[in-house]
């Protein structure tokens, strides 16, 4: 697979046929290699092949890179994509984990998906057949999303069926985020959404952060790969939060 990645660095994209010729393997083996590389978040899948995740960044060596966390995020995003029904109006919030949802969307879906994330909008245009609506507002260079009062006002126009959101931390007291402006935005998303699903990787469990935004009675579902502590599990069951355990 190193040969595939090193060639990809030079050529930016590779077709299935090119991978078969390059590695001298069968079509089925080449497809399995593509799946492995995609699941480890090393490449993005395209129609008929693969491409670089980001043409402005170097691809790390597959053998030396620790891909456990990226794989965990990918699996959470893949499971979250299964929650999206045809004709759902969906909101995908700015998050490295949520940004992996678009590449897992089935080709037949053409839902309207709203986001405040530049990267998610790009992923939707690249991977999916869904209609993408990027909220307006000021661009935050660090967070790579739109911020300010304009996106809050625009959310009034949408009755969202499903909102998929990441977290910075979660413990038995609630769900936490890192920035003060997250408070109003996340609560606005909750107000406009019929259902909210949180994607929580193992590093976020048991962690508190600066701002507690959600109580458990405001959460509909949580997707996790790790076992939850007993105290946290009890709190969720008390508030009838659906716990979706994702095999890692």
PDB file of C-alpha atoms in Angstrom:
ATOM      1  CA  UNK A   1       0.000   0.000   0.000  1.00  0.00           C
ATOM      2  CA  UNK A   2       2.988   2.277   0.405  1.00  0.00           C
ATOM      3  CA  UNK A   3       3.450   2.059  -3.374  1.00  0.00           C
ATOM      4  CA  UNK A   4      -0.136   3.231  -3.890  1.00  0.00           C
ATOM      5  CA  UNK A   5       0.322   6.144  -1.466  1.00  0.00           C
ATOM      6  CA  UNK A   6       3.693   7.227  -2.868  1.00  0.00           C
ATOM      7  CA  UNK A   7       2.269   7.190  -6.410  1.00  0.00           C
ATOM      8  CA  UNK A   8      -0.809   9.069  -5.223  1.00  0.00           C
ATOM      9  CA  UNK A   9       1.407  11.847  -3.829  1.00  0.00           C
ATOM     10  CA  UNK A  10       2.711  12.450  -7.364  1.00  0.00           C
ATOM     11  CA  UNK A  11      -0.431  11.899  -9.418  1.00  0.00           C
ATOM     12  CA  UNK A  12      -3.124  13.251  -7.012  1.00  0.00           C
ATOM     13  CA  UNK A  13      -5.629  10.556  -8.095  1.00  0.00           C
ATOM     14  CA  UNK A  14      -5.568   6.928  -9.220  1.00  0.00           C
ATOM     15  CA  UNK A  15      -8.127   4.804 -11.032  1.00  0.00           C
ATOM     16  CA  UNK A  16      -8.922   1.230 -10.045  1.00  0.00           C
ATOM     17  CA  UNK A  17      -7.346   0.051 -13.282  1.00  0.00           C
ATOM     18  CA  UNK A  18      -4.169   2.010 -12.518  1.00  0.00           C
ATOM     19  CA  UNK A  19      -3.942   0.487  -9.028  1.00  0.00           C
ATOM     20  CA  UNK A  20      -4.334  -3.012 -10.480  1.00  0.00           C
ATOM     21  CA  UNK A  21      -1.527  -2.346 -12.969  1.00  0.00           C
ATOM     22  CA  UNK A  22       0.684  -0.618 -10.401  1.00  0.00           C
ATOM     23  CA  UNK A  23       0.478  -3.385  -7.796  1.00  0.00           C
ATOM     24  CA  UNK A  24      -0.086  -6.313 -10.161  1.00  0.00           C
ATOM     25  CA  UNK A  25      -3.155  -7.548  -8.289  1.00  0.00           C
ATOM     26  CA  UNK A  26      -6.681  -8.616  -9.180  1.00  0.00           C
ATOM     27  CA  UNK A  27      -9.661  -6.253  -9.298  1.00  0.00           C
ATOM     28  CA  UNK A  28     -11.032  -7.662  -6.021  1.00  0.00           C
ATOM     29  CA  UNK A  29      -7.686  -7.208  -4.240  1.00  0.00           C
ATOM     30  CA  UNK A  30      -7.371  -3.645  -5.526  1.00  0.00           C
ATOM     31  CA  UNK A  31     -10.867  -2.880  -4.277  1.00  0.00           C
ATOM     32  CA  UNK A  32      -9.999  -4.294  -0.841  1.00  0.00           C
ATOM     33  CA  UNK A  33      -6.901  -2.074  -0.778  1.00  0.00           C
ATOM     34  CA  UNK A  34      -9.075   0.942  -1.588  1.00  0.00           C
ATOM     35  CA  UNK A  35     -11.461   0.059   1.247  1.00  0.00           C
ATOM     36  CA  UNK A  36      -8.569  -0.320   3.711  1.00  0.00           C
ATOM     37  CA  UNK A  37      -7.009   2.999   2.737  1.00  0.00           C
ATOM     38  CA  UNK A  38     -10.372   4.767   2.901  1.00  0.00           C
ATOM     39  CA  UNK A  39     -11.327   3.306   6.279  1.00  0.00           C
ATOM     40  CA  UNK A  40      -7.988   4.454   7.675  1.00  0.00           C
ATOM     41  CA  UNK A  41      -8.724   7.959   6.361  1.00  0.00           C
ATOM     42  CA  UNK A  42      -5.591   7.972   4.182  1.00  0.00           C
ATOM     43  CA  UNK A  43      -7.352   8.622   0.868  1.00  0.00           C
ATOM     44  CA  UNK A  44     -10.754   9.664  -0.344  1.00  0.00           C
ATOM     45  CA  UNK A  45     -12.766   7.396  -2.559  1.00  0.00           C
ATOM     46  CA  UNK A  46     -13.912   8.699  -5.930  1.00  0.00           C
ATOM     47  CA  UNK A  47     -15.972   7.269  -8.739  1.00  0.00           C
ATOM     48  CA  UNK A  48     -13.687   4.560 -10.120  1.00  0.00           C
ATOM     49  CA  UNK A  49     -10.703   5.055  -7.861  1.00  0.00           C
ATOM     50  CA  UNK A  50      -9.091   7.182  -5.133  1.00  0.00           C
ATOM     51  CA  UNK A  51      -7.677  10.678  -4.649  1.00  0.00           C
ATOM     52  CA  UNK A  52      -5.646  12.540  -2.075  1.00  0.00           C
ATOM     53  CA  UNK A  53      -7.496  13.678   1.009  1.00  0.00           C
ATOM     54  CA  UNK A  54      -6.005  17.143   0.615  1.00  0.00           C
ATOM     55  CA  UNK A  55      -3.748  18.097  -2.270  1.00  0.00           C
ATOM     56  CA  UNK A  56      -2.044  20.687  -0.047  1.00  0.00           C
ATOM     57  CA  UNK A  57      -0.921  18.175   2.573  1.00  0.00           C
ATOM     58  CA  UNK A  58       1.622  15.366   2.497  1.00  0.00           C
ATOM     59  CA  UNK A  59       0.350  11.813   2.858  1.00  0.00           C
ATOM     60  CA  UNK A  60       1.953  10.024   5.779  1.00  0.00           C
ATOM     61  CA  UNK A  61       3.401   6.515   5.417  1.00  0.00           C
ATOM     62  CA  UNK A  62       0.715   3.887   5.948  1.00  0.00           C
ATOM     63  CA  UNK A  63       3.077   1.630   7.859  1.00  0.00           C
ATOM     64  CA  UNK A  64       4.417   4.263  10.263  1.00  0.00           C
ATOM     65  CA  UNK A  65       1.282   6.285  10.858  1.00  0.00           C
ATOM     66  CA  UNK A  66      -0.873   5.445  13.893  1.00  0.00           C
ATOM     67  CA  UNK A  67      -4.313   5.210  12.316  1.00  0.00           C
ATOM     68  CA  UNK A  68      -6.363   3.919  15.259  1.00  0.00           C
ATOM     69  CA  UNK A  69      -8.054   7.224  16.098  1.00  0.00           C
ATOM     70  CA  UNK A  70      -8.759   8.127  12.473  1.00  0.00           C
ATOM     71  CA  UNK A  71     -10.273   4.692  11.960  1.00  0.00           C
ATOM     72  CA  UNK A  72     -12.436   5.136  15.058  1.00  0.00           C
ATOM     73  CA  UNK A  73     -13.742   8.458  13.753  1.00  0.00           C
ATOM     74  CA  UNK A  74     -14.390   6.936  10.332  1.00  0.00           C
ATOM     75  CA  UNK A  75     -16.437   4.093  11.838  1.00  0.00           C
ATOM     76  CA  UNK A  76     -18.503   6.526  13.909  1.00  0.00           C
ATOM     77  CA  UNK A  77     -19.196   8.621  10.812  1.00  0.00           C
ATOM     78  CA  UNK A  78     -20.062   5.541   8.779  1.00  0.00           C
ATOM     79  CA  UNK A  79     -22.632   4.445  11.377  1.00  0.00           C
ATOM     80  CA  UNK A  80     -24.032   7.981  11.594  1.00  0.00           C
ATOM     81  CA  UNK A  81     -24.621   8.010   7.836  1.00  0.00           C
ATOM     82  CA  UNK A  82     -27.007   5.064   8.308  1.00  0.00           C
ATOM     83  CA  UNK A  83     -29.269   7.256  10.455  1.00  0.00           C
ATOM     84  CA  UNK A  84     -30.050   9.480   7.482  1.00  0.00           C
ATOM     85  CA  UNK A  85     -33.331   8.554   5.810  1.00  0.00           C
ATOM     86  CA  UNK A  86     -34.392   9.595   2.325  1.00  0.00           C
ATOM     87  CA  UNK A  87     -35.815  13.123   2.247  1.00  0.00           C
ATOM     88  CA  UNK A  88     -34.463  13.964   5.731  1.00  0.00           C
ATOM     89  CA  UNK A  89     -33.303  17.529   6.091  1.00  0.00           C
ATOM     90  CA  UNK A  90     -29.928  17.016   7.765  1.00  0.00           C
ATOM     91  CA  UNK A  91     -27.539  19.303   9.628  1.00  0.00           C
ATOM     92  CA  UNK A  92     -23.854  18.352   9.846  1.00  0.00           C
ATOM     93  CA  UNK A  93     -22.015  20.417  12.443  1.00  0.00           C
ATOM     94  CA  UNK A  94     -18.350  21.419  12.284  1.00  0.00           C
ATOM     95  CA  UNK A  95     -16.318  18.478  13.623  1.00  0.00           C
ATOM     96  CA  UNK A  96     -13.427  16.340  12.380  1.00  0.00           C
ATOM     97  CA  UNK A  97     -15.502  13.213  12.996  1.00  0.00           C
ATOM     98  CA  UNK A  98     -18.686  14.556  11.412  1.00  0.00           C
ATOM     99  CA  UNK A  99     -16.647  15.677   8.381  1.00  0.00           C
ATOM    100  CA  UNK A 100     -16.211  11.986   7.504  1.00  0.00           C
ATOM    101  CA  UNK A 101     -19.963  11.443   7.115  1.00  0.00           C
ATOM    102  CA  UNK A 102     -20.231  12.672   3.485  1.00  0.00           C
ATOM    103  CA  UNK A 103     -17.886  10.014   2.099  1.00  0.00           C
ATOM    104  CA  UNK A 104     -20.106   7.341   3.662  1.00  0.00           C
ATOM    105  CA  UNK A 105     -23.397   8.554   2.220  1.00  0.00           C
ATOM    106  CA  UNK A 106     -25.122   6.161  -0.227  1.00  0.00           C
ATOM    107  CA  UNK A 107     -25.117   7.334  -3.825  1.00  0.00           C
ATOM    108  CA  UNK A 108     -28.911   7.282  -4.065  1.00  0.00           C
ATOM    109  CA  UNK A 109     -29.395   9.941  -1.376  1.00  0.00           C
ATOM    110  CA  UNK A 110     -30.019  13.463  -2.671  1.00  0.00           C
ATOM    111  CA  UNK A 111     -31.134  15.077   0.586  1.00  0.00           C
ATOM    112  CA  UNK A 112     -30.661  18.711   1.459  1.00  0.00           C
ATOM    113  CA  UNK A 113     -27.787  18.920   3.954  1.00  0.00           C
ATOM    114  CA  UNK A 114     -27.061  22.138   5.816  1.00  0.00           C
ATOM    115  CA  UNK A 115     -23.701  22.862   7.446  1.00  0.00           C
ATOM    116  CA  UNK A 116     -21.600  25.645   8.932  1.00  0.00           C
ATOM    117  CA  UNK A 117     -18.340  23.878   8.020  1.00  0.00           C
ATOM    118  CA  UNK A 118     -16.263  24.731   4.960  1.00  0.00           C
ATOM    119  CA  UNK A 119     -14.666  21.284   4.977  1.00  0.00           C
ATOM    120  CA  UNK A 120     -17.974  19.431   5.253  1.00  0.00           C
ATOM    121  CA  UNK A 121     -19.405  21.479   2.387  1.00  0.00           C
ATOM    122  CA  UNK A 122     -16.385  20.510   0.284  1.00  0.00           C
ATOM    123  CA  UNK A 123     -16.763  16.848   1.252  1.00  0.00           C
ATOM    124  CA  UNK A 124     -20.448  16.882   0.314  1.00  0.00           C
ATOM    125  CA  UNK A 125     -19.661  18.317  -3.108  1.00  0.00           C
ATOM    126  CA  UNK A 126     -16.842  15.799  -3.626  1.00  0.00           C
ATOM    127  CA  UNK A 127     -18.418  12.580  -2.367  1.00  0.00           C
ATOM    128  CA  UNK A 128     -22.183  12.788  -2.435  1.00  0.00           C
ATOM    129  CA  UNK A 129     -25.173  13.536  -4.627  1.00  0.00           C
ATOM    130  CA  UNK A 130     -26.818  15.507  -1.831  1.00  0.00           C
ATOM    131  CA  UNK A 131     -27.698  19.172  -2.077  1.00  0.00           C
ATOM    132  CA  UNK A 132     -25.418  21.256   0.137  1.00  0.00           C
ATOM    133  CA  UNK A 133     -26.374  24.495   1.866  1.00  0.00           C
ATOM    134  CA  UNK A 134     -23.526  26.368   3.566  1.00  0.00           C
ATOM    135  CA  UNK A 135     -24.761  28.877   6.116  1.00  0.00           C
ATOM    136  CA  UNK A 136     -23.622  32.463   5.649  1.00  0.00           C
ATOM    137  CA  UNK A 137     -21.533  34.474   8.085  1.00  0.00           C
ATOM    138  CA  UNK A 138     -17.993  35.400   8.994  1.00  0.00           C
ATOM    139  CA  UNK A 139     -15.354  32.761   8.310  1.00  0.00           C
ATOM    140  CA  UNK A 140     -13.310  31.576  11.286  1.00  0.00           C
ATOM    141  CA  UNK A 141      -9.849  30.647   9.971  1.00  0.00           C
ATOM    142  CA  UNK A 142      -8.948  28.431  12.932  1.00  0.00           C
ATOM    143  CA  UNK A 143     -12.232  26.503  13.169  1.00  0.00           C
ATOM    144  CA  UNK A 144     -12.860  26.579   9.388  1.00  0.00           C
ATOM    145  CA  UNK A 145     -16.528  27.392   9.777  1.00  0.00           C
ATOM    146  CA  UNK A 146     -18.947  30.309   9.606  1.00  0.00           C
ATOM    147  CA  UNK A 147     -19.623  32.158  12.846  1.00  0.00           C
ATOM    148  CA  UNK A 148     -21.613  35.128  14.106  1.00  0.00           C
ATOM    149  CA  UNK A 149     -25.283  36.039  14.272  1.00  0.00           C
ATOM    150  CA  UNK A 150     -26.054  35.451  10.579  1.00  0.00           C
ATOM    151  CA  UNK A 151     -25.869  31.633  10.665  1.00  0.00           C
ATOM    152  CA  UNK A 152     -28.005  31.681  13.822  1.00  0.00           C
ATOM    153  CA  UNK A 153     -30.678  33.711  12.010  1.00  0.00           C
ATOM    154  CA  UNK A 154     -30.503  31.496   8.931  1.00  0.00           C
ATOM    155  CA  UNK A 155     -31.160  28.377  11.021  1.00  0.00           C
ATOM    156  CA  UNK A 156     -34.634  29.773  11.729  1.00  0.00           C
ATOM    157  CA  UNK A 157     -35.504  28.862   8.135  1.00  0.00           C
ATOM    158  CA  UNK A 158     -34.930  25.129   8.630  1.00  0.00           C
ATOM    159  CA  UNK A 159     -36.872  22.413  10.416  1.00  0.00           C
ATOM    160  CA  UNK A 160     -34.112  19.825  10.701  1.00  0.00           C
ATOM    161  CA  UNK A 161     -34.947  16.110  10.858  1.00  0.00           C
ATOM    162  CA  UNK A 162     -31.504  15.009  12.052  1.00  0.00           C
ATOM    163  CA  UNK A 163     -28.508  16.966  13.346  1.00  0.00           C
ATOM    164  CA  UNK A 164     -25.182  15.150  13.641  1.00  0.00           C
ATOM    165  CA  UNK A 165     -22.770  16.808  16.065  1.00  0.00           C
ATOM    166  CA  UNK A 166     -19.377  16.045  17.585  1.00  0.00           C
ATOM    167  CA  UNK A 167     -18.361  16.773  21.167  1.00  0.00           C
ATOM    168  CA  UNK A 168     -15.273  18.038  22.967  1.00  0.00           C
ATOM    169  CA  UNK A 169     -16.097  16.185  26.167  1.00  0.00           C
ATOM    170  CA  UNK A 170     -18.843  14.235  27.896  1.00  0.00           C
ATOM    171  CA  UNK A 171     -19.330  13.050  31.475  1.00  0.00           C
ATOM    172  CA  UNK A 172     -22.222  12.296  33.821  1.00  0.00           C
ATOM    173  CA  UNK A 173     -22.964  16.042  34.121  1.00  0.00           C
ATOM    174  CA  UNK A 174     -23.463  16.685  30.415  1.00  0.00           C
ATOM    175  CA  UNK A 175     -21.875  17.523  27.064  1.00  0.00           C
ATOM    176  CA  UNK A 176     -19.063  20.055  26.705  1.00  0.00           C
ATOM    177  CA  UNK A 177     -17.609  22.346  24.037  1.00  0.00           C
ATOM    178  CA  UNK A 178     -14.471  24.460  23.832  1.00  0.00           C
ATOM    179  CA  UNK A 179     -15.656  27.897  22.724  1.00  0.00           C
ATOM    180  CA  UNK A 180     -18.140  30.314  24.225  1.00  0.00           C
ATOM    181  CA  UNK A 181     -19.756  30.954  20.835  1.00  0.00           C
ATOM    182  CA  UNK A 182     -20.521  27.214  20.645  1.00  0.00           C
ATOM    183  CA  UNK A 183     -23.143  27.649  23.377  1.00  0.00           C
ATOM    184  CA  UNK A 184     -25.602  29.684  21.338  1.00  0.00           C
ATOM    185  CA  UNK A 185     -24.960  27.818  18.073  1.00  0.00           C
ATOM    186  CA  UNK A 186     -25.384  24.328  19.530  1.00  0.00           C
ATOM    187  CA  UNK A 187     -28.530  25.317  21.417  1.00  0.00           C
ATOM    188  CA  UNK A 188     -29.965  26.837  18.262  1.00  0.00           C
ATOM    189  CA  UNK A 189     -29.325  23.578  16.430  1.00  0.00           C
ATOM    190  CA  UNK A 190     -31.123  21.718  19.209  1.00  0.00           C
ATOM    191  CA  UNK A 191     -34.100  24.082  18.968  1.00  0.00           C
ATOM    192  CA  UNK A 192     -34.428  23.587  15.206  1.00  0.00           C
ATOM    193  CA  UNK A 193     -33.898  19.790  15.181  1.00  0.00           C
ATOM    194  CA  UNK A 194     -36.288  16.906  15.697  1.00  0.00           C
ATOM    195  CA  UNK A 195     -33.389  14.600  16.559  1.00  0.00           C
ATOM    196  CA  UNK A 196     -29.780  15.142  17.627  1.00  0.00           C
ATOM    197  CA  UNK A 197     -27.105  12.438  17.399  1.00  0.00           C
ATOM    198  CA  UNK A 198     -23.691  12.880  19.025  1.00  0.00           C
ATOM    199  CA  UNK A 199     -20.518  11.238  17.691  1.00  0.00           C
ATOM    200  CA  UNK A 200     -18.192  10.503  20.613  1.00  0.00           C
ATOM    201  CA  UNK A 201     -14.772   8.931  20.167  1.00  0.00           C
ATOM    202  CA  UNK A 202     -13.015   7.276  23.103  1.00  0.00           C
ATOM    203  CA  UNK A 203     -10.836  10.294  23.922  1.00  0.00           C
ATOM    204  CA  UNK A 204     -13.891  12.431  24.753  1.00  0.00           C
ATOM    205  CA  UNK A 205     -15.497  10.093  27.320  1.00  0.00           C
ATOM    206  CA  UNK A 206     -15.171  11.253  30.917  1.00  0.00           C
ATOM    207  CA  UNK A 207     -13.725  14.602  29.827  1.00  0.00           C
ATOM    208  CA  UNK A 208     -15.109  17.961  30.959  1.00  0.00           C
ATOM    209  CA  UNK A 209     -14.327  21.203  29.150  1.00  0.00           C
ATOM    210  CA  UNK A 210     -14.943  24.912  29.480  1.00  0.00           C
ATOM    211  CA  UNK A 211     -18.608  25.109  28.514  1.00  0.00           C
ATOM    212  CA  UNK A 212     -21.373  22.627  29.312  1.00  0.00           C
ATOM    213  CA  UNK A 213     -23.972  23.041  26.581  1.00  0.00           C
ATOM    214  CA  UNK A 214     -26.288  20.007  26.621  1.00  0.00           C
ATOM    215  CA  UNK A 215     -27.986  18.068  29.367  1.00  0.00           C
ATOM    216  CA  UNK A 216     -28.954  14.486  28.599  1.00  0.00           C
ATOM    217  CA  UNK A 217     -32.638  15.262  28.243  1.00  0.00           C
ATOM    218  CA  UNK A 218     -31.653  17.302  25.163  1.00  0.00           C
ATOM    219  CA  UNK A 219     -29.876  14.402  23.428  1.00  0.00           C
ATOM    220  CA  UNK A 220     -31.659  11.749  21.370  1.00  0.00           C
ATOM    221  CA  UNK A 221     -28.816   9.404  20.427  1.00  0.00           C
ATOM    222  CA  UNK A 222     -25.124   8.907  21.038  1.00  0.00           C
ATOM    223  CA  UNK A 223     -22.740   6.869  18.904  1.00  0.00           C
ATOM    224  CA  UNK A 224     -19.691   5.444  20.696  1.00  0.00           C
ATOM    225  CA  UNK A 225     -16.998   2.851  20.085  1.00  0.00           C
ATOM    226  CA  UNK A 226     -15.788   2.549  23.685  1.00  0.00           C
ATOM    227  CA  UNK A 227     -17.583   1.168  26.723  1.00  0.00           C
ATOM    228  CA  UNK A 228     -19.210   3.927  28.770  1.00  0.00           C
ATOM    229  CA  UNK A 229     -18.493   4.322  32.502  1.00  0.00           C
ATOM    230  CA  UNK A 230     -21.314   3.058  34.709  1.00  0.00           C
ATOM    231  CA  UNK A 231     -22.246   6.501  36.051  1.00  0.00           C
ATOM    232  CA  UNK A 232     -22.476   7.963  32.546  1.00  0.00           C
ATOM    233  CA  UNK A 233     -24.416   4.978  31.262  1.00  0.00           C
ATOM    234  CA  UNK A 234     -26.966   5.282  34.071  1.00  0.00           C
ATOM    235  CA  UNK A 235     -27.488   8.986  33.389  1.00  0.00           C
ATOM    236  CA  UNK A 236     -28.185   8.307  29.729  1.00  0.00           C
ATOM    237  CA  UNK A 237     -30.626   5.517  30.475  1.00  0.00           C
ATOM    238  CA  UNK A 238     -32.432   7.766  32.963  1.00  0.00           C
ATOM    239  CA  UNK A 239     -33.070  10.219  30.129  1.00  0.00           C
ATOM    240  CA  UNK A 240     -33.806   7.544  27.497  1.00  0.00           C
ATOM    241  CA  UNK A 241     -30.830   8.425  25.295  1.00  0.00           C
ATOM    242  CA  UNK A 242     -30.398   5.853  22.527  1.00  0.00           C
ATOM    243  CA  UNK A 243     -26.896   4.386  22.782  1.00  0.00           C
ATOM    244  CA  UNK A 244     -25.525   3.068  19.500  1.00  0.00           C
ATOM    245  CA  UNK A 245     -22.443   0.938  20.093  1.00  0.00           C
ATOM    246  CA  UNK A 246     -20.165   0.938  17.048  1.00  0.00           C
ATOM    247  CA  UNK A 247     -17.809  -2.009  16.595  1.00  0.00           C
ATOM    248  CA  UNK A 248     -14.206  -0.807  16.443  1.00  0.00           C
TER     249      UNK A 248
END
